[in-house]
Each structure stands twice: as structure tokens, then as C-alpha cells.
XYZ file of C-alpha atoms in Angstrom:
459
model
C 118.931 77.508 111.304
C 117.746 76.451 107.633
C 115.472 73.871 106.192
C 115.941 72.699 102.995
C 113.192 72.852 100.479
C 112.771 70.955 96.636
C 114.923 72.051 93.910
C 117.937 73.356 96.083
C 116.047 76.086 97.446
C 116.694 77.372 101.113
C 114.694 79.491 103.342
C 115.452 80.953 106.962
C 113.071 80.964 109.880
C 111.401 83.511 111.520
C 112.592 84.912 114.988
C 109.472 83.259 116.088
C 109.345 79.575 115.233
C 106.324 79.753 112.327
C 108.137 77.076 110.521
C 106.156 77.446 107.097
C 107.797 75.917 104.346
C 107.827 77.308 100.551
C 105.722 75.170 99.326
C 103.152 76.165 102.275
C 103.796 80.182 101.671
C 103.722 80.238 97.529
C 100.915 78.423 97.336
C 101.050 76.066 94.579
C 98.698 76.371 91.592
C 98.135 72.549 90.798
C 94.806 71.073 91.102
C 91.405 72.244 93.578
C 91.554 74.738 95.993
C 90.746 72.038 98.675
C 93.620 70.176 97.510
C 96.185 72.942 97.904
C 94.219 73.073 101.602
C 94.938 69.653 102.666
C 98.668 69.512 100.792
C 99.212 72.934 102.595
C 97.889 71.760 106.219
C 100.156 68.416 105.613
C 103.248 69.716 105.202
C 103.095 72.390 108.248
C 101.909 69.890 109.996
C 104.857 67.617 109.019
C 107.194 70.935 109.447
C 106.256 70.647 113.030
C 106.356 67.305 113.254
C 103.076 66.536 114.523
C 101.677 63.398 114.069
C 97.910 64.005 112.610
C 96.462 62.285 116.064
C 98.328 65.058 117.980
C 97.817 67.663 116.083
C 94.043 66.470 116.197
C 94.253 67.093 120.247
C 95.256 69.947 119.913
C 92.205 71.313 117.973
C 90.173 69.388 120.015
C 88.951 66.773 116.740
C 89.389 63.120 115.673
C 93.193 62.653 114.237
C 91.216 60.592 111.256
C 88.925 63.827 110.477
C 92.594 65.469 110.221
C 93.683 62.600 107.843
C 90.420 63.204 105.871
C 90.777 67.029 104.964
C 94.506 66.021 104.570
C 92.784 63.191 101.758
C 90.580 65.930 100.863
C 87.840 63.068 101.627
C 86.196 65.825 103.908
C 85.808 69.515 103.841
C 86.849 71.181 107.194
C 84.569 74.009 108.984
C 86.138 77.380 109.120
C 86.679 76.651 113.065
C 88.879 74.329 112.617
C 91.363 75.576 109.679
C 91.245 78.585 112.363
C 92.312 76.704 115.107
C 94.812 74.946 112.558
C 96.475 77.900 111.598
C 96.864 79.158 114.709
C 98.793 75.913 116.706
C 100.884 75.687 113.013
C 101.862 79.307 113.096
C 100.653 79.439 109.619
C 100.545 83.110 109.220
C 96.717 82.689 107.998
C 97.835 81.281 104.894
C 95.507 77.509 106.021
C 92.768 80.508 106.750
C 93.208 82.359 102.915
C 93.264 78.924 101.141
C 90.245 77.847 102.774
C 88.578 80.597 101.897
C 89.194 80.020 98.004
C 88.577 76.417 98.603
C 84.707 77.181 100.148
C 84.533 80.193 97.406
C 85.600 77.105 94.282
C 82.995 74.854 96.261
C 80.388 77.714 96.458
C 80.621 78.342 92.650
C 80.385 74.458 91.615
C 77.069 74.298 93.570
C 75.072 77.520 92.554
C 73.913 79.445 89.338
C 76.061 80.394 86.379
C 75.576 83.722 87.770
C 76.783 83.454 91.195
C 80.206 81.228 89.967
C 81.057 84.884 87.940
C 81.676 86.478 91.703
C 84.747 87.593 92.431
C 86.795 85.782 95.476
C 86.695 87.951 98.303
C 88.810 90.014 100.652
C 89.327 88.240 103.857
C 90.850 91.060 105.902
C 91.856 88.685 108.916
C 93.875 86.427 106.375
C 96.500 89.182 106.502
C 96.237 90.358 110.109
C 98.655 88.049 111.318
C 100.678 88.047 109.133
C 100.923 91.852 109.705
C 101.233 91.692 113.165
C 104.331 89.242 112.603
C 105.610 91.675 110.454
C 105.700 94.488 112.676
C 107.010 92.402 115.458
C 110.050 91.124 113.337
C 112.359 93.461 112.075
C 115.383 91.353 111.428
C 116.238 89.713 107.834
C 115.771 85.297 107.444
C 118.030 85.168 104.544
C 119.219 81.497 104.341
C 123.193 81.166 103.930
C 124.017 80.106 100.389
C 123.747 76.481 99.985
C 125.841 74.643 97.855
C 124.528 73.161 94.220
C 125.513 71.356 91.176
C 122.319 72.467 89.860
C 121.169 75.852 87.968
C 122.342 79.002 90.236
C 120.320 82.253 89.639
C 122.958 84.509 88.261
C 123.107 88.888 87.893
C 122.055 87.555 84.369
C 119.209 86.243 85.063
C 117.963 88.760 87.319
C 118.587 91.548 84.828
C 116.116 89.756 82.273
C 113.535 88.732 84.712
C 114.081 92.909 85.483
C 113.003 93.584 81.971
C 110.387 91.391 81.739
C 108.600 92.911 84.793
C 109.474 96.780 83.360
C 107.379 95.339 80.123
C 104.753 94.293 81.572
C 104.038 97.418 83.869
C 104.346 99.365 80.598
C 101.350 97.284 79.179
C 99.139 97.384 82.084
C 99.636 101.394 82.380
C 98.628 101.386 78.541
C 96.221 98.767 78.219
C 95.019 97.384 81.527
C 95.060 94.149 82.441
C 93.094 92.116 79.509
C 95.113 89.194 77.792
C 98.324 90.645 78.990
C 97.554 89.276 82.693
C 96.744 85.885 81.774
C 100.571 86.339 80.271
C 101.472 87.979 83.544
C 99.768 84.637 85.900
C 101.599 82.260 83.848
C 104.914 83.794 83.733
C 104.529 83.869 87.567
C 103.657 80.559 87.892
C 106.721 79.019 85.348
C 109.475 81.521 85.413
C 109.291 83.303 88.393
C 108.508 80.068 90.227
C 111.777 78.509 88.494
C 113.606 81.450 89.217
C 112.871 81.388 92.962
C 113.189 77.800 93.460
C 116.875 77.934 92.248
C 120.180 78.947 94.493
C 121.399 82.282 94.448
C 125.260 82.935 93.045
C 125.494 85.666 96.074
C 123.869 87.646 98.256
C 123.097 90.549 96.550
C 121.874 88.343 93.795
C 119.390 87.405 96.150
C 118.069 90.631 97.005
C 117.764 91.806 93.673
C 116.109 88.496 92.808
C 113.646 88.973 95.747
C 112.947 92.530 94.889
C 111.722 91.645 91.006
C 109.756 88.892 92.383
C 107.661 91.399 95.126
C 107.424 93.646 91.826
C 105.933 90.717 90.064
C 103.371 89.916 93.006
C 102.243 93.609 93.515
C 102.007 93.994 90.117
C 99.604 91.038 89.626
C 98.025 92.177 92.971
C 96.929 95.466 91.707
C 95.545 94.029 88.402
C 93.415 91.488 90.175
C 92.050 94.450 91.978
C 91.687 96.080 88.682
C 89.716 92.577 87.115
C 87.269 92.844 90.548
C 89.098 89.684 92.363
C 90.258 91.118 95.454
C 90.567 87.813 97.245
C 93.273 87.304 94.413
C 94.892 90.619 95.323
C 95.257 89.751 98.889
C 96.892 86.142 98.330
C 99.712 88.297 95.607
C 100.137 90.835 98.051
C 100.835 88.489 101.333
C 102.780 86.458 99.095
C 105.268 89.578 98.007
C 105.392 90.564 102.051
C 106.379 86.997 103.236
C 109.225 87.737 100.426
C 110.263 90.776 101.385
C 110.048 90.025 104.740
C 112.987 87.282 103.767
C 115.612 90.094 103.131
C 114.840 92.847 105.758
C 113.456 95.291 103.413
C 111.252 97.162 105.800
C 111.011 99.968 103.834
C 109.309 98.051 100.860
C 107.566 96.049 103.365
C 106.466 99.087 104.715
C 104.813 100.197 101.046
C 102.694 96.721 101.069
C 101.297 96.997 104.396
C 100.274 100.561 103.998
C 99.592 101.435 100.311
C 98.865 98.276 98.636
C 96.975 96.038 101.234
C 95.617 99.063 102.789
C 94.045 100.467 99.116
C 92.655 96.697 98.872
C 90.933 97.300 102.197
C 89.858 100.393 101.262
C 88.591 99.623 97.702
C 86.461 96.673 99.660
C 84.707 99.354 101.904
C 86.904 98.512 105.259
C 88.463 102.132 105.952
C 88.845 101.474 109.937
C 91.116 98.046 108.508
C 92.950 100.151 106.008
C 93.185 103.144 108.348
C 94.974 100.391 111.026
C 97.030 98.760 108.672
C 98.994 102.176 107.174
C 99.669 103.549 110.443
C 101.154 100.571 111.694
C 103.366 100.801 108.240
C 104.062 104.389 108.918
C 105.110 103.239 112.708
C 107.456 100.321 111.444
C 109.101 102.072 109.168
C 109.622 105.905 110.521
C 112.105 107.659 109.370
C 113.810 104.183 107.404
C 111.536 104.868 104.221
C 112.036 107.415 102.091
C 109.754 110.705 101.844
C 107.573 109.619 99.009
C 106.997 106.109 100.302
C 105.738 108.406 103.723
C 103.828 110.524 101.763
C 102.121 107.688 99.633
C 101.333 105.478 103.188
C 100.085 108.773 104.577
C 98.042 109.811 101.805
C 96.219 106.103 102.567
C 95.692 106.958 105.724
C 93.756 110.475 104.860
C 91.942 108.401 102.439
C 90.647 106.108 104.973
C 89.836 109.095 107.175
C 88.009 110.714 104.714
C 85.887 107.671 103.829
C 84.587 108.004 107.244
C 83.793 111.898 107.260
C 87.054 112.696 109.480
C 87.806 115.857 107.599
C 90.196 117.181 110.059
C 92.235 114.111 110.549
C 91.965 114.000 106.454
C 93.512 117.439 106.413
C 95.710 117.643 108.902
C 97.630 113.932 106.918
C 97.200 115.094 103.541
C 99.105 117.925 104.290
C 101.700 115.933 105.840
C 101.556 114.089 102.916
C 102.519 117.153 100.921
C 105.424 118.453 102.988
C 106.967 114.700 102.798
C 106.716 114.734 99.282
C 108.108 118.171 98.793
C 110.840 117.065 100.626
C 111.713 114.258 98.261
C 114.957 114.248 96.367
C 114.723 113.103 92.689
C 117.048 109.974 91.774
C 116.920 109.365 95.614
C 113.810 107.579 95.862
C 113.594 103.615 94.868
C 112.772 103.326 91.906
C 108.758 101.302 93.163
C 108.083 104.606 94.328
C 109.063 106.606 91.530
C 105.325 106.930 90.353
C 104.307 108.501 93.282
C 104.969 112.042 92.325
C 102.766 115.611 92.437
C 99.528 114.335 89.986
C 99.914 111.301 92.084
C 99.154 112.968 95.613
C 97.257 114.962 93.521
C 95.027 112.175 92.651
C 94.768 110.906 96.438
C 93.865 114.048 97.637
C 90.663 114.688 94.767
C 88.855 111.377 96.057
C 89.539 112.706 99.718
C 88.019 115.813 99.138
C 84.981 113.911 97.136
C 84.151 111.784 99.956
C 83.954 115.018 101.982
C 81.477 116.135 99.820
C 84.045 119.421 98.729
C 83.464 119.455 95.116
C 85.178 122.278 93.786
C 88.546 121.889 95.800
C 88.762 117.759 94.486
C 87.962 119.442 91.071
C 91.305 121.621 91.176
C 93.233 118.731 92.707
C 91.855 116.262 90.061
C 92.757 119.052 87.259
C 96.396 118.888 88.048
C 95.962 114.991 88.476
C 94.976 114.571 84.921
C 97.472 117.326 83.919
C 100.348 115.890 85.348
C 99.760 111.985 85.035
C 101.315 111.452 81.752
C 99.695 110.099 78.471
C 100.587 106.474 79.086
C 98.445 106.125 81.949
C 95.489 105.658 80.322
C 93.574 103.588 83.116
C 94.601 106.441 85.697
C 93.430 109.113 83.301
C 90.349 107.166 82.718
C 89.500 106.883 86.181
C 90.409 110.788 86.879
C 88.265 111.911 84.228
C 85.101 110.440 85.591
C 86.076 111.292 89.178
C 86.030 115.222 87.707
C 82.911 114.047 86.098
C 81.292 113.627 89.474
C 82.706 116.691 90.963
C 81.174 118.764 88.187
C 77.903 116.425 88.740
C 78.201 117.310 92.517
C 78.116 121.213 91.459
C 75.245 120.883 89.539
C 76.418 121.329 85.913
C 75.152 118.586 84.096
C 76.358 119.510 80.565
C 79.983 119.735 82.199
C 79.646 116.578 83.676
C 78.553 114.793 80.692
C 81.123 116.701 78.830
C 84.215 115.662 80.962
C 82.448 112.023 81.189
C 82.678 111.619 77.349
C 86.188 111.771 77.968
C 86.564 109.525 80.707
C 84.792 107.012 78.386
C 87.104 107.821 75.699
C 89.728 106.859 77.940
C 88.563 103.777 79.345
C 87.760 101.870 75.945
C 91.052 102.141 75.129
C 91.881 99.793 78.306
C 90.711 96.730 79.691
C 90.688 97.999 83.102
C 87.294 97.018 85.237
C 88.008 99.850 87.583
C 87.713 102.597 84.733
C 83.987 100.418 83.950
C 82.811 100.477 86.808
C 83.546 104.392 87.315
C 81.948 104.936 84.125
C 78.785 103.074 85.383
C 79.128 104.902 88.676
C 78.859 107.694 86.438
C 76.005 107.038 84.489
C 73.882 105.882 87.654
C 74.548 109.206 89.312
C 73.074 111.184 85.891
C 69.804 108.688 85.638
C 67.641 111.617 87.773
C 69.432 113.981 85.209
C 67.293 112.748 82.121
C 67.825 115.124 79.112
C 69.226 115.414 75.777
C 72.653 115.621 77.122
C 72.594 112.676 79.436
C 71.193 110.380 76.881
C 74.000 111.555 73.864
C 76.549 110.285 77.020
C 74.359 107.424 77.086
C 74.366 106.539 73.687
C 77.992 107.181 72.840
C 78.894 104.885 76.272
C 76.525 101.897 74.433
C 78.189 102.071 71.592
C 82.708 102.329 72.534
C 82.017 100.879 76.311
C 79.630 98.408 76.324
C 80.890 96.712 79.053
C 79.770 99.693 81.591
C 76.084 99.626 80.007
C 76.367 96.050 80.655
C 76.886 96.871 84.435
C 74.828 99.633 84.385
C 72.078 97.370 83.201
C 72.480 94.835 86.471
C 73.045 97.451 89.065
């Protein structure tokens, strides 16, 4: 069964009757938050054709207080977008834009200082729509509808391919900085287009959904990377509900348990991260191939080790490591690709730093930086300072400041708030170091990284 959506544009339902439009999942970017709330809550609620009095009894409110969030005359409590969600089968998507709508109201109300925050992670906006995930592990590709209109042709989908290989290229180089404004906007105009319009054939509309997930994650991981993981999470659902169209579990698989679960993880929720990649690595078994294992798995020792497991850490990482030996070049799809020896590599330094094992993340970190490649500046940024700390954790303080110089070196030659805020990291950790050395690291970060003496300076 298929409902017909603006433009031409078809989309299936799920198995399980969560009849959320398009418009309801993409989450458009016109006007206030609150207004994408009550334009979202309308049309589910029209989608299931509820009348607002009913759907008000079944909340247990006033059908006019669902009229006035509707109007955006009157902003809802939490409770009730909750409840909302829930009798819609909205997937927590009512839930997420709620939570940017209080965050936009927050910021209009307080200090200068407090409207600079960062949206935040909301870790039961995607639980649901995780758990629908796992249960549902058939395709909703539409049948092709007919059109006099613009079909999305191989064409198309071979420059949209390019575009996307560009700018991954940039952010490796250069971070996120002007390029992801350019990144947001061609999202919002030509991907949006692009999606909107029939496919000429099926596998058109594979490849076509593949790009766009590449898009999302891609826009995902540099929100993370600008410190606005609430914006992460909303790219990151968004790619899932996409891939989740055409029955690519395996991909599917990689969201749920690498990039959602490194989002929990990066916002201090290991048990959440450590939940969501094993249900990935359950889902998807033996469908994905090794690296995609061995990058889920590696998640999963991360999260283990961020809670002092250190057999559990071991026992993965090194399951990790016989997956990816067991990888066949040229086999793997090509969104794994990166995940190769420095990159496990990489993984298994910060495991062995958060169990306090200095020297062993130090060797694993050395072949990280070796084998990571000299485009990836941000990742060799953000190695450097992590063998920074292991040195620091050994007690060498000229080492540390040595291999730190670096690191800085590195990270002013991106725009990447990650690599900042290691360098800070890095300079808070030397403060009961005081001495010539220190302050020449000091100095030299003050005068080609101001920004991380800027956070230094409010921490």
C-alpha cells in the first residue's frame, strides 16, 4: 500500500502501520522549531485521520489545546508530545523536534552566552526508532509511480555521487568550517529536490537512497565535529528512516552501531552506545561484511572500556581484529572502505587510554598516525594529542609537549572543534606541569590555535 506525497514522490509503509509521511520524517527547514512541531504533529495526525478532538482523548487533553500547539498559539509540555508520538507511531521524530523547539525557546529567553550551547543528544529520540528497526527487516520501497514531471535518472545520481565524494574530500582536509554551511544547503535544495522526484527504476532508487544516507552521515558526523550533537542525531535518524526504505540492513546496521552509537558515546552515555551496537551486530550477523563487524565491534569495546570493563574490551577488540583480517579488499562497500588497520588502530589507542594502559595505546596510536594517510588531517590532529596524553600519562612531560606541538600543528590547519577541544584537553592536563616546556606549548598554541586557548580560558 502507498501514499502519495507532494511533488510526485511515493513512499511505502512500514510492516507496522507508523504511517509517517515525508514531510513528517525529513523534517522541513522553513520557519521556528515550534512551527515544524505543530506542522509535523498535523499532518500525522491527519495521516491517521484523527480528528484533533479524538486525538485529544486519546492523550487525555482538550482537542482545542491540540488545535493550539497545531497554531503554534501554545507550547506543549514534554508529556504530551510523548504521549503524541507514541498513539501517532511517530518514531520519536514529534519527541526530537520538540526538543529543538524548547532548546530555540531556551536560547531566545537567556544570556548571549547560554544561546551559544549546542542542541543536545536526546538518546530516547532514537530508541524507537531503533527498536522498529530491528523488528523490521523487510524493504518499503514504493512501486514506481507514474509522472509527467522530472524523473531522477542514473545521470543524476552519478553527479549527486560526485558531489558527495567532494565534499568528504574537504571535510577530511579541512574540517567542517564554511564548507558545511555549503554542505546544509546543498542538503536542503538539491538533495531535497532530488528525493522529492520519481525514480526512472529501481536500482535508480537505491543508488539514489544510498548518496542521500552518505549525505546525512556525512553532515551527521560534522555536526558532531562543530559540538551540535542534537544536530547529529536528527542527520543520522534521518539517513536510517532512508535506508530503512530499501532493505539495506547492512548499512543500517553501520548507523545504529558506529555512527549513533559514537554520538552516544562522544555525549558520555557508554551503557546507550554499548546497547545500541550490539543490537546492530545482532541484526545484521553474518549479512554485513567483515569490516562493517569489526568497526560496530570496535564501538562496542569502546563503550566497554569507557566503563573500566577491560576484559569485555579485550576479549571484542580482538574480535575486532580477526574480522578485519578477514576482510577482502575491493569486497567491502565502498562507506566502509576507511575502516582499515590505522583505523582499528585508532579505536583500540582510546580503549586502552580509558584503561589507564599508556604505553600499549601509545604503540596502537603510533601505527594510527602512521597508517592514516596525509589527508586526514582532523584524524591526525586528534591522534597526535591522544599520544600526547599517553606520553603525559607516563610521565614525560617534554615528550608530551613535544608530540602536542604537533597535534596543534595539525589542528590549525582544520576547522574541526573536536581537534580544539583535544588540544585544550591537552593543555588542562599539563597546567600542574608548569615549566619552561609547558609554557613554549602554551605560547605557540596562543598564537596558531587560538580557538583552544579560548576554551582553555572558560573551562
Amino acid at each position: 500500500m502507498t501514499v502519495t506525497h507532494p511533488r510526485g514522490a511515493v513512499a511505502g509503509r512500514g510492516q507496522r502501520g507508523g504511517n509517517v509521511s515525508a514531510k513528517a520524517r525529513e523534517i522541513v527547514a522553513e520557519g521556528s522549531a515550534q512551527a515544524r512541531l505543530g506542522a509535523a504533529l498535523r499532518e500525522l495526525r491527519s495521516r491517521k485521520g484523527l480528528s484533533q478532538a479524538r486525538l485529544g482523548a486519546a492523550v487525555h487533553c482538550s482537542g482545542d489545546l491540540i488545535r493550539r500547539v497545531e497554531a503554534t498559539e501554545r507550547f506543549p509540555n514534554r508529556q504530551l508530545i510523548e504521549a503524541c508520538d507514541r498513539v501517532l507511531e511517530a518514531d520519536g521524530s514529534l519527541l526530537e523536534l520538540w526538543v529543538a523547539a524548547e532548546e530555540e525557546r531556551r536560547r531566545a529567553t537567556s544570556p548571549r552566552k547560554e544561546r551559544l550551547q549546542p542542541a543536545r543528544f536526546v538518546p530516547e529520540a532514537s530508541e524507537s526508532l531503533i527498536t522498529r528497526w530491528v523488528a523490521t527487516d523487510s524493504p518499503v520501497l514504493a512501486e514506481l509511480p507514474s509522472s509527467d514531471g522530472l524523473w531522477v535518472t542514473d545521470q543524476d545520481v552519478l553527479v549527486a555521487e560526485a558531489t558527495l565524494d567532494m565534499f568528504r574530500r574537504l571535510d577530511h582536509a579541512h574540517g567542517p568550517g564554511h564548507f558545511g554551511a555549503h554542505l546544509s544547503s546543498y542538503i536542503d535544495s538539491e538533495l531535497s529536490s532530488l528525493l522529492s522526484r520519481p525514480a526512472a527504476a529501481p536500482g535508480v532508487e537505491l543508488d539514489r537512497t544510498r548518496i542521500a544516507t552518505g549525505f546525512l552521515e556525512l553532515a551527521g558526523y560534522q555536526a558532531v565535529d562543530s559540538g551540535r550533537p542534537g544536530w547529529a542525531q536528527s542527520h543520522y535518524r534521518r539517513a536510517l528512516q532512508l535506508t530503512a526504505r530499501t532493505g539495506d540492513r547492512a548499512y543500517g546496521g553501520y548507523l545504529v552501531g558506529v555512527n549513533l552509537s559514537h554520538l552516544a558515546l562522544h555525549c558520555n552515555h557508554p551503557s546507550i552506545a554499548l546497547r545500541w551496537s550490539q543490537a546492530a551486530v545482532e541484526v545484521i550477523d553474518t549479512a554485513a561484511s567483515p569490516a562493517t563487524r569489526a568497526a560496530i565491534t570496535a564501538v562496542s569495546a569502546r563503550s566497554h572500556a569507557r566503563m573500566g570493563n577491560e576484559r569485555e574490551t579485550t576479549e571484542l577488540l580482538l574480535q575486532a581484529e580477526a574480522l578485519l583480517n578477514s576482510s577482502v579488499v575491493g569486497e567491502e562497500p565502498p562507506w566502509i572502505s576507511y575502516f582499515t588497520r590505522a583505523y582499528l588502530a585508532d579505536e583500540m589507542a582510546h580503549c586502552l587510554n580509558d584503561l589507564g594502559r599508556a604505553p600499549s595505546a601509545r604503540t596502537q596510536v603510533a601505527d594510527a598516525l602512521e597508517g592514516v594517510g596525509p589527508d586526514r588531517v582532523r584524524r591526525l590532529a586528534i591522534d597526535a594529542a591522544l599520544l600526547a596524553s599517553t606520553w603525559l600519562r607516563s610521565g614525560d612531560i617534554e615528550q608530551a609537549c613535544a608530540v602536542g606541538k604537533a597535534a596543534v600543528g595539525y589542528a590549525a590547519r582544520t576547522s574541526s572543534g573536536r581537534s580544539v577541544e583535544r588540544i585544550a584537553r591537552l593543555l588542562v592536563d599539563l597546567k600542574p606541569h608548569a615549566g619552561q616546556t609547558v609554557s613554549e606549548l602554551d605560547e605557540y598554541v596562543r598564537a596558531v590555535l587560538p580557538a583552544a586557548a579560548i576554551t582553555l580560558s572558560r573551562s
